[in-house]
Every structure is written in C-alpha cells, then in structure tokens.
C-alpha cells in the first residue's frame, strides 16, 4: 500500500514538473514565469573580482619580465606598448572591417555547425543504430588538426568566405554534438514517463520536454563552440586567405609588428569573451532554465 502511494506521489511530482517545463518552453526568453520574477540572489563578488585580480597578476608578471629580463620589444613588448598599439588600432577605421569579417565567419560557422550537430544529437539519442554507427568515428575526427583540413577545403570549396565558414563549422560541430547528447541522455526518466502517461508523442516529448530540459547543456556547448569558431576563422584566414584578423596577423608577422600581433590577439580574446558572455546572458534570462533552477530548489 505504501509502495503504491509512493509511486502515485512520485508520478504527481513528475507531472507537475512536466507541466512547468511545458509552460516554460512555451514562454519566450523575455517572458519569465512566476518564479523567475522573484528577486534574484546577489551575484557572488568573487566572480567579478577574481578575473580582474588574475589579470592584474599576469600583467604585473609580464611587466616585470620585460623590465628585469631586458627583453627587446620585437620579442616581447611591454603591456603599455601593447595597450598603446591597441588604442591606435581601435581608433583606425581600417581595423574594423577585419573584425567584422572574422565575426561573420565565426558566427556563420557556429550556426552551420549547430544546425548539423543538434539534429544528429537527436538521432543518436533516439536511435541505437545511429549511435552505434556514428560514435566510433566522432572521436577519430577530432584527431585531425584544423590546419590540415583547411587546404582541402580550399580545393573543394574554393577561396573566400565559404571554406572558412566550413572550417569553423567542423570545429564547433563536435562540442555542440557532445553537449546536446549528454543533455538529452540526462533528462529525468520519471518526467518522460509521466509525459507519456499524459499521452505525449515523440514530437511532443522532444520539443516540450527533452530539448527544454537539455537546454542548459546545449547552450554550454554552443558557448564553448563559438570560441572554437573564432579560432577556426583565424586559422582559415592564415592558411586559406581572407580579410579578417587572421590575415591582419599575417601582415603584422611579415613586418615584425610584435606589439600589433599582441593587440590583435587581445581583440580576438575580447570577441570570444563577448560572444561567450552574450550566450551566457541568454541562458540566464531563459524562462526554461529559470524554471529548471526552481525545480531543483
């Protein structure tokens, strides 16, 4: 008797979570549910202070190495020299087309990689045959360096924007795929069972239950994938040729502009960090993820 009562209670809790997940999935990112409208806890100050402390330590050690070690500027420029060069580059209108080209390539590659990885992740999750057929090859593909693929893409797709976007898509494909598969496999089976008892079919389970519950993992994969997409864009521009920051790095290397190369690398890091933070902000504002956080509490 107690066992049947416990099962009924567990089923009721699971159905409640199903309903809350469905409501959150039907709401847009800007339409939070009742729990998401509650006052949020103040963020931990360590997450704001610690990165700046680490950056200050790195810059101080860098400056000390240049000053004490007597390194020439063409080998290792000082932080102040890099900052001055960065200000000059950002104030020059000729720099921004390079930035825009790299961002376009990285964004296009990330979108293309996600468009292929997410449907394949669903197939791997749903079909044991697809999982058995694809899994042995996924790890092997990661052993191929991007710099070795780039010349082949230039032969197959020609020069210009298209091969670089393809290279970026290949780099982001694997982390997004793995994150999506892991997220789908870790969905609570009690919620799936409760939804099936309510008559949910395969399509409804996927769109209203599984994908919303796997969304935190998927967005995490996209965050990491976009940073790799920026790397792929730079590698593609340096190997294939292009009009982005990778090409600018090549020009600076040819004229021994070490401070300019450091400044360009800083710009690349800033682009990746801004994109990472933007996706993280979307994740934090998502009604689905806020609902899941409420369920866990």
PDB file of C-alpha atoms in Angstrom:
ATOM      1  CA  UNK A   1       0.000   0.000   0.000  1.00  0.00           C
ATOM      2  CA  UNK A   2       2.794   2.376   0.907  1.00  0.00           C
ATOM      3  CA  UNK A   3       4.615   1.463  -2.292  1.00  0.00           C
ATOM      4  CA  UNK A   4       1.632   2.341  -4.472  1.00  0.00           C
ATOM      5  CA  UNK A   5       1.116   5.600  -2.563  1.00  0.00           C
ATOM      6  CA  UNK A   6       4.785   6.490  -3.061  1.00  0.00           C
ATOM      7  CA  UNK A   7       4.563   5.770  -6.768  1.00  0.00           C
ATOM      8  CA  UNK A   8       1.457   7.944  -7.079  1.00  0.00           C
ATOM      9  CA  UNK A   9       3.198  10.784  -5.245  1.00  0.00           C
ATOM     10  CA  UNK A  10       6.290  10.466  -7.432  1.00  0.00           C
ATOM     11  CA  UNK A  11       4.126  10.426 -10.536  1.00  0.00           C
ATOM     12  CA  UNK A  12       2.285  13.532  -9.350  1.00  0.00           C
ATOM     13  CA  UNK A  13       5.566  15.355  -8.755  1.00  0.00           C
ATOM     14  CA  UNK A  14       6.838  14.302 -12.164  1.00  0.00           C
ATOM     15  CA  UNK A  15       3.637  15.501 -13.851  1.00  0.00           C
ATOM     16  CA  UNK A  16       3.958  18.815 -12.055  1.00  0.00           C
ATOM     17  CA  UNK A  17       7.466  19.194 -13.409  1.00  0.00           C
ATOM     18  CA  UNK A  18       6.245  18.238 -16.888  1.00  0.00           C
ATOM     19  CA  UNK A  19       3.605  20.961 -16.771  1.00  0.00           C
ATOM     20  CA  UNK A  20       6.048  23.572 -15.513  1.00  0.00           C
ATOM     21  CA  UNK A  21       8.568  22.616 -18.200  1.00  0.00           C
ATOM     22  CA  UNK A  22       5.899  22.876 -20.893  1.00  0.00           C
ATOM     23  CA  UNK A  23       4.819  26.295 -19.649  1.00  0.00           C
ATOM     24  CA  UNK A  24       8.409  27.499 -19.568  1.00  0.00           C
ATOM     25  CA  UNK A  25       9.086  26.112 -23.037  1.00  0.00           C
ATOM     26  CA  UNK A  26       6.067  27.919 -24.446  1.00  0.00           C
ATOM     27  CA  UNK A  27       7.212  31.227 -22.927  1.00  0.00           C
ATOM     28  CA  UNK A  28       9.838  33.299 -24.655  1.00  0.00           C
ATOM     29  CA  UNK A  29      13.155  34.281 -23.089  1.00  0.00           C
ATOM     30  CA  UNK A  30      11.677  37.642 -22.196  1.00  0.00           C
ATOM     31  CA  UNK A  31       8.533  36.194 -20.642  1.00  0.00           C
ATOM     32  CA  UNK A  32       9.605  34.735 -17.297  1.00  0.00           C
ATOM     33  CA  UNK A  33       7.295  32.640 -15.202  1.00  0.00           C
ATOM     34  CA  UNK A  34       6.201  33.478 -11.687  1.00  0.00           C
ATOM     35  CA  UNK A  35       9.282  32.011 -10.035  1.00  0.00           C
ATOM     36  CA  UNK A  36      11.634  33.842 -12.372  1.00  0.00           C
ATOM     37  CA  UNK A  37      10.024  37.131 -11.329  1.00  0.00           C
ATOM     38  CA  UNK A  38      11.134  36.595  -7.761  1.00  0.00           C
ATOM     39  CA  UNK A  39      14.102  38.720  -6.655  1.00  0.00           C
ATOM     40  CA  UNK A  40      17.333  37.108  -7.769  1.00  0.00           C
ATOM     41  CA  UNK A  41      20.129  36.496  -5.340  1.00  0.00           C
ATOM     42  CA  UNK A  42      23.026  38.925  -5.479  1.00  0.00           C
ATOM     43  CA  UNK A  43      25.883  37.524  -7.571  1.00  0.00           C
ATOM     44  CA  UNK A  44      28.974  36.345  -5.761  1.00  0.00           C
ATOM     45  CA  UNK A  45      31.524  39.170  -5.771  1.00  0.00           C
ATOM     46  CA  UNK A  46      34.298  36.667  -6.314  1.00  0.00           C
ATOM     47  CA  UNK A  47      33.061  36.086  -9.862  1.00  0.00           C
ATOM     48  CA  UNK A  48      33.512  39.796 -10.534  1.00  0.00           C
ATOM     49  CA  UNK A  49      36.729  40.459  -8.642  1.00  0.00           C
ATOM     50  CA  UNK A  50      38.724  37.259  -9.205  1.00  0.00           C
ATOM     51  CA  UNK A  51      39.199  37.645 -13.007  1.00  0.00           C
ATOM     52  CA  UNK A  52      40.484  41.185 -12.610  1.00  0.00           C
ATOM     53  CA  UNK A  53      42.847  40.129  -9.836  1.00  0.00           C
ATOM     54  CA  UNK A  54      44.234  37.335 -12.023  1.00  0.00           C
ATOM     55  CA  UNK A  55      44.585  39.733 -14.968  1.00  0.00           C
ATOM     56  CA  UNK A  56      46.454  42.230 -12.786  1.00  0.00           C
ATOM     57  CA  UNK A  57      48.850  39.489 -11.610  1.00  0.00           C
ATOM     58  CA  UNK A  58      49.507  38.362 -15.193  1.00  0.00           C
ATOM     59  CA  UNK A  59      50.159  41.930 -16.372  1.00  0.00           C
ATOM     60  CA  UNK A  60      52.454  42.596 -13.383  1.00  0.00           C
ATOM     61  CA  UNK A  61      54.485  39.443 -14.058  1.00  0.00           C
ATOM     62  CA  UNK A  62      54.605  40.341 -17.750  1.00  0.00           C
ATOM     63  CA  UNK A  63      55.866  43.855 -16.998  1.00  0.00           C
ATOM     64  CA  UNK A  64      58.411  42.508 -14.516  1.00  0.00           C
ATOM     65  CA  UNK A  65      59.680  40.009 -17.069  1.00  0.00           C
ATOM     66  CA  UNK A  66      60.154  42.724 -19.656  1.00  0.00           C
ATOM     67  CA  UNK A  67      61.787  45.164 -17.226  1.00  0.00           C
ATOM     68  CA  UNK A  68      64.038  42.793 -15.260  1.00  0.00           C
ATOM     69  CA  UNK A  69      64.804  40.451 -18.110  1.00  0.00           C
ATOM     70  CA  UNK A  70      65.617  43.233 -20.541  1.00  0.00           C
ATOM     71  CA  UNK A  71      63.637  41.596 -23.347  1.00  0.00           C
ATOM     72  CA  UNK A  72      63.726  43.568 -26.608  1.00  0.00           C
ATOM     73  CA  UNK A  73      60.386  44.929 -27.769  1.00  0.00           C
ATOM     74  CA  UNK A  74      60.395  42.924 -31.001  1.00  0.00           C
ATOM     75  CA  UNK A  75      60.476  39.710 -28.942  1.00  0.00           C
ATOM     76  CA  UNK A  76      58.196  40.663 -26.056  1.00  0.00           C
ATOM     77  CA  UNK A  77      56.629  44.126 -25.972  1.00  0.00           C
ATOM     78  CA  UNK A  78      55.628  45.677 -22.681  1.00  0.00           C
ATOM     79  CA  UNK A  79      51.960  45.783 -21.601  1.00  0.00           C
ATOM     80  CA  UNK A  80      51.971  49.572 -22.030  1.00  0.00           C
ATOM     81  CA  UNK A  81      53.327  49.173 -25.570  1.00  0.00           C
ATOM     82  CA  UNK A  82      50.616  46.672 -26.435  1.00  0.00           C
ATOM     83  CA  UNK A  83      47.953  48.944 -24.935  1.00  0.00           C
ATOM     84  CA  UNK A  84      49.188  51.908 -26.957  1.00  0.00           C
ATOM     85  CA  UNK A  85      49.176  49.827 -30.130  1.00  0.00           C
ATOM     86  CA  UNK A  86      45.682  48.554 -29.319  1.00  0.00           C
ATOM     87  CA  UNK A  87      44.354  52.096 -28.907  1.00  0.00           C
ATOM     88  CA  UNK A  88      45.846  53.080 -32.252  1.00  0.00           C
ATOM     89  CA  UNK A  89      44.320  50.041 -33.967  1.00  0.00           C
ATOM     90  CA  UNK A  90      40.858  50.569 -32.492  1.00  0.00           C
ATOM     91  CA  UNK A  91      40.882  54.237 -33.464  1.00  0.00           C
ATOM     92  CA  UNK A  92      41.814  53.334 -37.042  1.00  0.00           C
ATOM     93  CA  UNK A  93      38.752  52.725 -39.236  1.00  0.00           C
ATOM     94  CA  UNK A  94      40.747  50.229 -41.326  1.00  0.00           C
ATOM     95  CA  UNK A  95      40.790  47.759 -38.395  1.00  0.00           C
ATOM     96  CA  UNK A  96      37.038  47.268 -38.121  1.00  0.00           C
ATOM     97  CA  UNK A  97      36.497  45.506 -41.494  1.00  0.00           C
ATOM     98  CA  UNK A  98      38.973  42.858 -40.289  1.00  0.00           C
ATOM     99  CA  UNK A  99      36.956  42.463 -37.081  1.00  0.00           C
ATOM    100  CA  UNK A 100      33.654  42.264 -38.947  1.00  0.00           C
ATOM    101  CA  UNK A 101      34.936  39.639 -41.378  1.00  0.00           C
ATOM    102  CA  UNK A 102      36.203  37.382 -38.591  1.00  0.00           C
ATOM    103  CA  UNK A 103      32.948  37.742 -36.646  1.00  0.00           C
ATOM    104  CA  UNK A 104      30.905  36.893 -39.744  1.00  0.00           C
ATOM    105  CA  UNK A 105      32.969  33.764 -40.399  1.00  0.00           C
ATOM    106  CA  UNK A 106      32.823  32.646 -36.762  1.00  0.00           C
ATOM    107  CA  UNK A 107      29.088  33.262 -36.461  1.00  0.00           C
ATOM    108  CA  UNK A 108      28.327  31.548 -39.764  1.00  0.00           C
ATOM    109  CA  UNK A 109      30.418  28.535 -38.812  1.00  0.00           C
ATOM    110  CA  UNK A 110      28.794  28.281 -35.384  1.00  0.00           C
ATOM    111  CA  UNK A 111      25.284  28.435 -36.846  1.00  0.00           C
ATOM    112  CA  UNK A 112      26.119  25.855 -39.525  1.00  0.00           C
ATOM    113  CA  UNK A 113      27.805  23.532 -37.024  1.00  0.00           C
ATOM    114  CA  UNK A 114      24.849  23.748 -34.635  1.00  0.00           C
ATOM    115  CA  UNK A 115      22.373  23.184 -37.476  1.00  0.00           C
ATOM    116  CA  UNK A 116      24.082  19.869 -38.254  1.00  0.00           C
ATOM    117  CA  UNK A 117      25.039  18.816 -34.715  1.00  0.00           C
ATOM    118  CA  UNK A 118      21.661  19.249 -33.000  1.00  0.00           C
ATOM    119  CA  UNK A 119      19.583  17.050 -35.360  1.00  0.00           C
ATOM    120  CA  UNK A 120      22.332  14.422 -35.295  1.00  0.00           C
ATOM    121  CA  UNK A 121      22.333  14.535 -31.488  1.00  0.00           C
ATOM    122  CA  UNK A 122      18.598  13.810 -31.503  1.00  0.00           C
ATOM    123  CA  UNK A 123      19.135  10.873 -33.868  1.00  0.00           C
ATOM    124  CA  UNK A 124      21.933   9.490 -31.694  1.00  0.00           C
ATOM    125  CA  UNK A 125      19.726   9.867 -28.626  1.00  0.00           C
ATOM    126  CA  UNK A 126      16.695   8.243 -30.230  1.00  0.00           C
ATOM    127  CA  UNK A 127      18.287   5.502 -32.368  1.00  0.00           C
ATOM    128  CA  UNK A 128      20.684   2.887 -31.038  1.00  0.00           C
ATOM    129  CA  UNK A 129      21.657   2.016 -34.616  1.00  0.00           C
ATOM    130  CA  UNK A 130      22.692   5.592 -35.366  1.00  0.00           C
ATOM    131  CA  UNK A 131      24.555   5.777 -32.064  1.00  0.00           C
ATOM    132  CA  UNK A 132      26.442   2.561 -32.797  1.00  0.00           C
ATOM    133  CA  UNK A 133      27.251   3.637 -36.358  1.00  0.00           C
ATOM    134  CA  UNK A 134      28.371   7.211 -35.662  1.00  0.00           C
ATOM    135  CA  UNK A 135      30.082   7.066 -32.266  1.00  0.00           C
ATOM    136  CA  UNK A 136      33.331   5.298 -33.355  1.00  0.00           C
ATOM    137  CA  UNK A 137      34.011   7.989 -35.948  1.00  0.00           C
ATOM    138  CA  UNK A 138      33.286  11.052 -33.821  1.00  0.00           C
ATOM    139  CA  UNK A 139      36.388  10.758 -31.683  1.00  0.00           C
ATOM    140  CA  UNK A 140      38.571   9.983 -34.693  1.00  0.00           C
ATOM    141  CA  UNK A 141      37.535  13.185 -36.430  1.00  0.00           C
ATOM    142  CA  UNK A 142      38.929  15.231 -33.538  1.00  0.00           C
ATOM    143  CA  UNK A 143      42.424  13.866 -34.162  1.00  0.00           C
ATOM    144  CA  UNK A 144      42.605  15.729 -37.494  1.00  0.00           C
ATOM    145  CA  UNK A 145      44.117  19.199 -36.971  1.00  0.00           C
ATOM    146  CA  UNK A 146      42.278  22.143 -38.460  1.00  0.00           C
ATOM    147  CA  UNK A 147      45.400  23.349 -40.234  1.00  0.00           C
ATOM    148  CA  UNK A 148      45.443  20.071 -42.188  1.00  0.00           C
ATOM    149  CA  UNK A 149      41.791  20.358 -43.239  1.00  0.00           C
ATOM    150  CA  UNK A 150      41.994  23.969 -44.394  1.00  0.00           C
ATOM    151  CA  UNK A 151      43.936  23.316 -47.658  1.00  0.00           C
ATOM    152  CA  UNK A 152      41.483  20.556 -48.600  1.00  0.00           C
ATOM    153  CA  UNK A 153      38.528  22.857 -48.029  1.00  0.00           C
ATOM    154  CA  UNK A 154      40.183  25.437 -50.270  1.00  0.00           C
ATOM    155  CA  UNK A 155      40.476  22.818 -53.021  1.00  0.00           C
ATOM    156  CA  UNK A 156      36.905  21.609 -52.611  1.00  0.00           C
ATOM    157  CA  UNK A 157      35.087  24.887 -51.900  1.00  0.00           C
ATOM    158  CA  UNK A 158      37.418  27.441 -53.434  1.00  0.00           C
ATOM    159  CA  UNK A 159      38.786  30.531 -51.727  1.00  0.00           C
ATOM    160  CA  UNK A 160      36.930  33.203 -49.847  1.00  0.00           C
ATOM    161  CA  UNK A 161      34.269  33.090 -47.151  1.00  0.00           C
ATOM    162  CA  UNK A 162      32.777  29.654 -47.801  1.00  0.00           C
ATOM    163  CA  UNK A 163      35.756  27.372 -46.924  1.00  0.00           C
ATOM    164  CA  UNK A 164      36.478  29.345 -43.747  1.00  0.00           C
ATOM    165  CA  UNK A 165      32.869  29.019 -42.581  1.00  0.00           C
ATOM    166  CA  UNK A 166      33.045  25.289 -43.301  1.00  0.00           C
ATOM    167  CA  UNK A 167      36.243  25.035 -41.252  1.00  0.00           C
ATOM    168  CA  UNK A 168      34.611  26.867 -38.339  1.00  0.00           C
ATOM    169  CA  UNK A 169      31.584  24.571 -38.573  1.00  0.00           C
ATOM    170  CA  UNK A 170      33.805  21.495 -38.386  1.00  0.00           C
ATOM    171  CA  UNK A 171      35.475  22.815 -35.237  1.00  0.00           C
ATOM    172  CA  UNK A 172      32.246  23.647 -33.406  1.00  0.00           C
ATOM    173  CA  UNK A 173      30.376  20.539 -34.526  1.00  0.00           C
ATOM    174  CA  UNK A 174      31.856  18.104 -32.013  1.00  0.00           C
ATOM    175  CA  UNK A 175      31.492  20.101 -28.748  1.00  0.00           C
ATOM    176  CA  UNK A 176      27.910  21.067 -29.588  1.00  0.00           C
ATOM    177  CA  UNK A 177      27.055  17.476 -30.522  1.00  0.00           C
ATOM    178  CA  UNK A 178      28.545  16.003 -27.359  1.00  0.00           C
ATOM    179  CA  UNK A 179      26.883  18.602 -25.125  1.00  0.00           C
ATOM    180  CA  UNK A 180      23.486  18.011 -26.753  1.00  0.00           C
ATOM    181  CA  UNK A 181      23.740  14.215 -26.495  1.00  0.00           C
ATOM    182  CA  UNK A 182      24.799  14.392 -22.841  1.00  0.00           C
ATOM    183  CA  UNK A 183      21.960  16.803 -22.056  1.00  0.00           C
ATOM    184  CA  UNK A 184      19.351  14.612 -23.746  1.00  0.00           C
ATOM    185  CA  UNK A 185      20.595  11.451 -22.046  1.00  0.00           C
ATOM    186  CA  UNK A 186      20.445  13.016 -18.589  1.00  0.00           C
ATOM    187  CA  UNK A 187      16.819  14.074 -18.776  1.00  0.00           C
ATOM    188  CA  UNK A 188      14.915  12.690 -15.789  1.00  0.00           C
ATOM    189  CA  UNK A 189      13.185   9.496 -16.946  1.00  0.00           C
ATOM    190  CA  UNK A 190      10.358   9.977 -14.458  1.00  0.00           C
ATOM    191  CA  UNK A 191       9.377  13.159 -16.303  1.00  0.00           C
ATOM    192  CA  UNK A 192       9.465  11.303 -19.626  1.00  0.00           C
ATOM    193  CA  UNK A 193       7.296   8.517 -18.214  1.00  0.00           C
ATOM    194  CA  UNK A 194       4.806  10.987 -16.769  1.00  0.00           C
ATOM    195  CA  UNK A 195       4.568  12.818 -20.101  1.00  0.00           C
ATOM    196  CA  UNK A 196       3.953   9.536 -21.914  1.00  0.00           C
ATOM    197  CA  UNK A 197       1.213   8.684 -19.453  1.00  0.00           C
ATOM    198  CA  UNK A 198      -0.365  12.029 -20.362  1.00  0.00           C
ATOM    199  CA  UNK A 199      -0.355  10.956 -23.993  1.00  0.00           C
ATOM    200  CA  UNK A 200       2.663  12.883 -25.286  1.00  0.00           C
ATOM    201  CA  UNK A 201       4.014  11.544 -28.569  1.00  0.00           C
ATOM    202  CA  UNK A 202       7.596  11.510 -29.832  1.00  0.00           C
ATOM    203  CA  UNK A 203       7.428  15.039 -31.273  1.00  0.00           C
ATOM    204  CA  UNK A 204       5.831  16.494 -28.136  1.00  0.00           C
ATOM    205  CA  UNK A 205       8.370  14.738 -25.905  1.00  0.00           C
ATOM    206  CA  UNK A 206      11.216  16.182 -27.934  1.00  0.00           C
ATOM    207  CA  UNK A 207      10.001  19.770 -28.290  1.00  0.00           C
ATOM    208  CA  UNK A 208       8.237  20.225 -24.945  1.00  0.00           C
ATOM    209  CA  UNK A 209      10.219  18.025 -22.566  1.00  0.00           C
ATOM    210  CA  UNK A 210      13.592  16.735 -23.746  1.00  0.00           C
ATOM    211  CA  UNK A 211      15.003  19.756 -25.573  1.00  0.00           C
ATOM    212  CA  UNK A 212      13.924  22.280 -22.885  1.00  0.00           C
ATOM    213  CA  UNK A 213      15.422  20.102 -20.140  1.00  0.00           C
ATOM    214  CA  UNK A 214      18.627  19.646 -22.158  1.00  0.00           C
ATOM    215  CA  UNK A 215      18.850  23.360 -22.977  1.00  0.00           C
ATOM    216  CA  UNK A 216      21.463  24.246 -20.309  1.00  0.00           C
ATOM    217  CA  UNK A 217      23.836  21.612 -21.678  1.00  0.00           C
ATOM    218  CA  UNK A 218      23.154  22.638 -25.289  1.00  0.00           C
ATOM    219  CA  UNK A 219      23.828  26.305 -24.598  1.00  0.00           C
ATOM    220  CA  UNK A 220      27.005  25.362 -22.773  1.00  0.00           C
ATOM    221  CA  UNK A 221      28.160  23.501 -25.877  1.00  0.00           C
ATOM    222  CA  UNK A 222      27.321  26.476 -28.082  1.00  0.00           C
ATOM    223  CA  UNK A 223      29.267  28.804 -25.772  1.00  0.00           C
ATOM    224  CA  UNK A 224      32.363  26.655 -25.995  1.00  0.00           C
ATOM    225  CA  UNK A 225      31.808  26.044 -29.687  1.00  0.00           C
ATOM    226  CA  UNK A 226      31.748  29.726 -30.576  1.00  0.00           C
ATOM    227  CA  UNK A 227      35.170  30.295 -29.026  1.00  0.00           C
ATOM    228  CA  UNK A 228      36.490  27.455 -31.190  1.00  0.00           C
ATOM    229  CA  UNK A 229      34.761  29.035 -34.173  1.00  0.00           C
ATOM    230  CA  UNK A 230      36.794  32.219 -33.679  1.00  0.00           C
ATOM    231  CA  UNK A 231      39.947  30.076 -33.624  1.00  0.00           C
ATOM    232  CA  UNK A 232      38.841  28.318 -36.808  1.00  0.00           C
ATOM    233  CA  UNK A 233      38.245  31.648 -38.538  1.00  0.00           C
ATOM    234  CA  UNK A 234      41.770  32.842 -37.711  1.00  0.00           C
ATOM    235  CA  UNK A 235      43.374  29.557 -38.787  1.00  0.00           C
ATOM    236  CA  UNK A 236      41.368  29.559 -42.010  1.00  0.00           C
ATOM    237  CA  UNK A 237      42.360  33.134 -42.838  1.00  0.00           C
ATOM    238  CA  UNK A 238      46.041  32.416 -42.202  1.00  0.00           C
ATOM    239  CA  UNK A 239      46.061  29.216 -44.283  1.00  0.00           C
ATOM    240  CA  UNK A 240      43.430  29.834 -46.954  1.00  0.00           C
ATOM    241  CA  UNK A 241      43.497  33.611 -47.011  1.00  0.00           C
ATOM    242  CA  UNK A 242      40.804  36.070 -46.090  1.00  0.00           C
ATOM    243  CA  UNK A 243      40.048  39.560 -44.958  1.00  0.00           C
ATOM    244  CA  UNK A 244      39.779  39.073 -41.201  1.00  0.00           C
ATOM    245  CA  UNK A 245      42.012  39.294 -38.159  1.00  0.00           C
ATOM    246  CA  UNK A 246      43.931  36.185 -39.192  1.00  0.00           C
ATOM    247  CA  UNK A 247      45.024  37.990 -42.330  1.00  0.00           C
ATOM    248  CA  UNK A 248      45.925  41.023 -40.204  1.00  0.00           C
ATOM    249  CA  UNK A 249      48.092  38.784 -38.002  1.00  0.00           C
ATOM    250  CA  UNK A 250      49.871  37.509 -41.107  1.00  0.00           C
ATOM    251  CA  UNK A 251      50.601  41.065 -42.259  1.00  0.00           C
ATOM    252  CA  UNK A 252      51.866  42.054 -38.810  1.00  0.00           C
ATOM    253  CA  UNK A 253      54.095  38.987 -38.656  1.00  0.00           C
ATOM    254  CA  UNK A 254      55.676  39.834 -42.008  1.00  0.00           C
ATOM    255  CA  UNK A 255      56.660  43.311 -40.798  1.00  0.00           C
ATOM    256  CA  UNK A 256      57.712  42.126 -37.301  1.00  0.00           C
ATOM    257  CA  UNK A 257      54.981  44.158 -35.619  1.00  0.00           C
ATOM    258  CA  UNK A 258      55.009  42.160 -32.388  1.00  0.00           C
ATOM    259  CA  UNK A 259      53.042  44.725 -30.410  1.00  0.00           C
ATOM    260  CA  UNK A 260      50.408  44.750 -33.171  1.00  0.00           C
ATOM    261  CA  UNK A 261      50.182  40.967 -33.060  1.00  0.00           C
ATOM    262  CA  UNK A 262      49.614  41.087 -29.301  1.00  0.00           C
ATOM    263  CA  UNK A 263      46.960  43.773 -29.781  1.00  0.00           C
ATOM    264  CA  UNK A 264      45.198  41.679 -32.434  1.00  0.00           C
ATOM    265  CA  UNK A 265      45.228  38.692 -30.097  1.00  0.00           C
ATOM    266  CA  UNK A 266      43.655  40.876 -27.400  1.00  0.00           C
ATOM    267  CA  UNK A 267      40.900  41.827 -29.861  1.00  0.00           C
ATOM    268  CA  UNK A 268      40.300  38.155 -30.658  1.00  0.00           C
ATOM    269  CA  UNK A 269      40.065  37.308 -26.958  1.00  0.00           C
ATOM    270  CA  UNK A 270      37.628  40.171 -26.449  1.00  0.00           C
ATOM    271  CA  UNK A 271      35.426  38.979 -29.329  1.00  0.00           C
ATOM    272  CA  UNK A 272      35.296  35.441 -27.957  1.00  0.00           C
ATOM    273  CA  UNK A 273      34.600  36.702 -24.422  1.00  0.00           C
ATOM    274  CA  UNK A 274      31.780  38.997 -25.565  1.00  0.00           C
ATOM    275  CA  UNK A 275      30.119  36.189 -27.532  1.00  0.00           C
ATOM    276  CA  UNK A 276      30.560  33.792 -24.611  1.00  0.00           C
ATOM    277  CA  UNK A 277      29.020  36.305 -22.219  1.00  0.00           C
ATOM    278  CA  UNK A 278      26.133  37.076 -24.576  1.00  0.00           C
ATOM    279  CA  UNK A 279      25.172  33.405 -24.848  1.00  0.00           C
ATOM    280  CA  UNK A 280      25.520  33.046 -21.083  1.00  0.00           C
ATOM    281  CA  UNK A 281      23.212  36.035 -20.612  1.00  0.00           C
ATOM    282  CA  UNK A 282      20.616  34.431 -22.884  1.00  0.00           C
ATOM    283  CA  UNK A 283      20.920  31.278 -20.792  1.00  0.00           C
ATOM    284  CA  UNK A 284      20.446  33.180 -17.534  1.00  0.00           C
ATOM    285  CA  UNK A 285      17.380  35.015 -18.886  1.00  0.00           C
ATOM    286  CA  UNK A 286      15.771  31.891 -20.328  1.00  0.00           C
ATOM    287  CA  UNK A 287      12.433  31.103 -18.701  1.00  0.00           C
ATOM    288  CA  UNK A 288      13.069  27.392 -19.259  1.00  0.00           C
ATOM    289  CA  UNK A 289      16.362  27.378 -17.368  1.00  0.00           C
ATOM    290  CA  UNK A 290      14.979  29.529 -14.567  1.00  0.00           C
ATOM    291  CA  UNK A 291      12.104  27.078 -14.224  1.00  0.00           C
ATOM    292  CA  UNK A 292      14.557  24.187 -14.030  1.00  0.00           C
ATOM    293  CA  UNK A 293      16.504  26.017 -11.342  1.00  0.00           C
ATOM    294  CA  UNK A 294      13.261  26.456  -9.432  1.00  0.00           C
ATOM    295  CA  UNK A 295      12.527  22.731  -9.773  1.00  0.00           C
ATOM    296  CA  UNK A 296      15.908  21.830  -8.345  1.00  0.00           C
ATOM    297  CA  UNK A 297      15.358  24.087  -5.362  1.00  0.00           C
TER     298      UNK A 297
END
